[in-house]
Amino acid sequence: MRKTKPKQSTPVDQGIGSRIALLRTANGLSQSQLAEALGISFQQVQKYEAGKNRVGAGRLQAIADRLGVSVATFFEDTTQPPPDDAIEMLLHSDGAIDLLRAYATITDEEVRRSILTMVKAMLRVSKATTSGAEEETGKAPAKAEAAEARAEKPAAH
């Protein structure tokens, strides 16, 4: 009897993983949120997105359903840029176009890296604050609205 090699991930698996990550982000989901919806660990989602583990047909269908796309979206030419619908979803976020335009005018690469680092840090703080408030009171949206209202008020000098 001949031994067979374990199934190795391929560039196609990596392309599918990249599309999962992009579409998950475009839907505003964390890896943990997607994992919970699928009934798997967030580490498994990480492995799928990195292309380290292959995604079975049933699981891919569940991912597609949760992300609101067809399974075919994951198999479009993976050597091409991501699907326009995912990019459109990101660009329709409030302020996304303004943020991109402002970022594009910054020529100093170090400043650009610093801005990206700052935004990612703010996202982590925001997620931690929101998830903590939801666990304690279940009223995170009201807190978020109050924070937005405070941020919009001009500061007194």
Short mmCIF file of C-alpha atoms in Angstrom, two decimals:
data_model
loop_
_atom_site.label_atom_id
_atom_site.label_comp_id
_atom_site.label_asym_id
_atom_site.label_seq_id
_atom_site.Cartn_x
_atom_site.Cartn_y
_atom_site.Cartn_z
CA MET A 1 0.00 0.00 0.00
CA ARG A 2 1.37 3.38 -1.02
CA LYS A 3 1.44 6.23 1.50
CA THR A 4 -0.08 9.46 0.30
CA LYS A 5 1.18 12.87 1.28
CA PRO A 6 -1.12 15.01 3.42
CA LYS A 7 -2.98 17.54 1.36
CA GLN A 8 -0.84 20.64 1.10
CA SER A 9 -2.30 24.12 0.71
CA THR A 10 -1.79 25.69 -2.69
CA PRO A 11 -1.60 29.23 -4.06
CA VAL A 12 -5.34 28.91 -4.76
CA ASP A 13 -5.93 28.18 -1.06
CA GLN A 14 -3.90 31.28 -0.21
CA GLY A 15 -5.93 33.37 -2.65
CA ILE A 16 -9.17 32.09 -1.14
CA GLY A 17 -7.82 32.89 2.33
CA SER A 18 -6.94 36.43 1.28
CA ARG A 19 -10.44 36.94 -0.06
CA ILE A 20 -11.94 35.61 3.17
CA ALA A 21 -9.84 38.12 5.12
CA LEU A 22 -10.76 41.00 2.82
CA LEU A 23 -14.48 40.24 2.82
CA ARG A 24 -14.50 39.65 6.58
CA THR A 25 -12.88 43.04 7.12
CA ALA A 26 -15.24 44.69 4.63
CA ASN A 27 -18.14 43.30 6.66
CA GLY A 28 -16.67 44.76 9.85
CA LEU A 29 -16.13 41.36 11.44
CA SER A 30 -13.22 40.28 13.59
CA GLN A 31 -11.72 36.82 13.17
CA SER A 32 -13.36 35.89 16.48
CA GLN A 33 -16.79 37.04 15.31
CA LEU A 34 -16.54 35.06 12.08
CA ALA A 35 -15.25 32.03 13.97
CA GLU A 36 -18.15 32.20 16.42
CA ALA A 37 -20.67 32.43 13.58
CA LEU A 38 -19.08 29.34 12.02
CA GLY A 39 -18.67 27.40 15.27
CA ILE A 40 -14.88 27.18 15.00
CA SER A 41 -11.90 28.75 16.76
CA PHE A 42 -10.48 32.10 15.68
CA GLN A 43 -7.15 30.29 15.18
CA GLN A 44 -8.81 28.20 12.49
CA VAL A 45 -10.02 31.37 10.76
CA GLN A 46 -6.43 32.70 10.95
CA LYS A 47 -5.15 29.52 9.30
CA TYR A 48 -7.75 29.75 6.53
CA GLU A 49 -6.93 33.41 5.89
CA ALA A 50 -3.19 32.72 5.82
CA GLY A 51 -3.74 29.86 3.38
CA LYS A 52 -2.14 27.40 5.83
CA ASN A 53 -5.26 25.22 6.04
CA ARG A 54 -7.55 24.31 3.19
CA VAL A 55 -11.22 25.26 3.46
CA GLY A 56 -13.69 22.44 2.85
CA ALA A 57 -16.68 22.95 0.57
CA GLY A 58 -19.27 23.03 3.35
CA ARG A 59 -17.23 25.44 5.44
CA LEU A 60 -16.61 27.68 2.43
CA GLN A 61 -20.37 27.79 1.79
CA ALA A 62 -20.95 28.78 5.44
CA ILE A 63 -18.30 31.50 5.17
CA ALA A 64 -19.83 32.80 1.94
CA ASP A 65 -23.29 32.87 3.55
CA ARG A 66 -22.02 34.78 6.58
CA LEU A 67 -20.10 37.27 4.40
CA GLY A 68 -23.02 37.75 2.02
CA VAL A 69 -21.28 36.57 -1.15
CA SER A 70 -21.51 33.58 -3.43
CA VAL A 71 -18.96 30.78 -3.18
CA ALA A 72 -17.87 31.69 -6.71
CA THR A 73 -16.47 34.96 -5.32
CA PHE A 74 -13.65 32.97 -3.71
CA PHE A 75 -12.74 31.25 -6.97
CA GLU A 76 -12.56 34.26 -9.25
CA ASP A 77 -9.06 34.67 -10.62
CA THR A 78 -7.04 34.83 -7.42
CA THR A 79 -4.13 36.45 -9.23
CA GLN A 80 -6.31 39.49 -9.86
CA PRO A 81 -7.10 42.28 -7.40
CA PRO A 82 -9.88 41.67 -4.85
CA PRO A 83 -13.51 41.82 -5.98
CA ASP A 84 -14.91 45.29 -6.59
CA ASP A 85 -17.88 44.63 -4.31
CA ALA A 86 -15.57 44.17 -1.29
CA ILE A 87 -13.69 47.37 -2.10
CA GLU A 88 -16.98 49.19 -2.64
CA MET A 89 -18.21 48.04 0.76
CA LEU A 90 -15.08 49.50 2.37
CA LEU A 91 -15.32 52.75 0.44
CA HIS A 92 -18.95 53.29 1.44
CA SER A 93 -17.95 53.46 5.11
CA ASP A 94 -18.50 56.98 6.47
CA GLY A 95 -15.37 59.07 5.94
CA ALA A 96 -13.45 56.39 4.02
CA ILE A 97 -12.98 58.49 0.87
CA ASP A 98 -11.94 61.58 2.87
CA LEU A 99 -9.48 59.49 4.86
CA LEU A 100 -7.97 57.96 1.72
CA ARG A 101 -7.65 61.33 0.00
CA ALA A 102 -5.92 62.87 3.01
CA TYR A 103 -3.63 59.84 3.41
CA ALA A 104 -2.71 59.93 -0.29
CA THR A 105 -1.46 63.51 0.04
CA ILE A 106 1.06 62.55 2.74
CA THR A 107 4.41 61.99 1.05
CA ASP A 108 6.49 61.10 4.11
CA GLU A 109 6.49 57.29 4.41
CA GLU A 110 7.34 57.40 8.12
CA VAL A 111 4.34 59.64 8.79
CA ARG A 112 2.14 57.26 6.78
CA ARG A 113 3.35 54.27 8.82
CA SER A 114 2.75 56.20 12.05
CA ILE A 115 -0.79 57.09 11.00
CA LEU A 116 -1.55 53.48 10.13
CA THR A 117 -0.13 52.31 13.46
CA MET A 118 -2.21 54.92 15.30
CA VAL A 119 -5.43 53.97 13.49
CA LYS A 120 -4.89 50.27 14.21
CA ALA A 121 -4.26 51.07 17.89
CA MET A 122 -7.43 53.16 18.03
CA LEU A 123 -9.36 50.27 16.51
CA ARG A 124 -8.07 47.88 19.19
CA VAL A 125 -9.02 50.33 21.96
CA SER A 126 -12.42 50.92 20.39
CA LYS A 127 -13.13 47.19 20.11
CA ALA A 128 -12.01 46.57 23.70
CA THR A 129 -14.15 49.43 25.00
CA THR A 130 -17.19 48.40 22.96
CA SER A 131 -17.00 44.71 23.83
CA GLY A 132 -16.52 45.52 27.52
CA ALA A 133 -19.55 47.84 27.52
CA GLU A 134 -21.69 45.26 25.73
CA GLU A 135 -20.76 42.60 28.26
CA GLU A 136 -21.52 44.88 31.22
CA THR A 137 -24.69 46.63 30.04
CA GLY A 138 -25.66 45.46 26.61
CA LYS A 139 -25.83 49.17 25.63
CA ALA A 140 -22.70 49.66 23.55
CA PRO A 141 -24.48 51.47 20.67
CA ALA A 142 -25.74 54.22 23.02
CA LYS A 143 -22.24 54.69 24.43
CA ALA A 144 -20.81 54.89 20.92
CA GLU A 145 -23.38 57.54 19.94
CA ALA A 146 -22.56 59.58 23.05
CA ALA A 147 -18.84 59.36 22.28
CA GLU A 148 -19.48 60.50 18.70
CA ALA A 149 -21.51 63.46 19.95
CA ARG A 150 -18.68 64.48 22.31
CA ALA A 151 -16.13 64.15 19.50
CA GLU A 152 -18.19 66.40 17.22
CA LYS A 153 -18.45 69.23 19.79
CA PRO A 154 -15.81 71.89 19.24
CA ALA A 155 -13.37 72.14 22.13
CA ALA A 156 -13.54 75.32 24.24
CA HIS A 157 -10.32 77.33 24.26
#
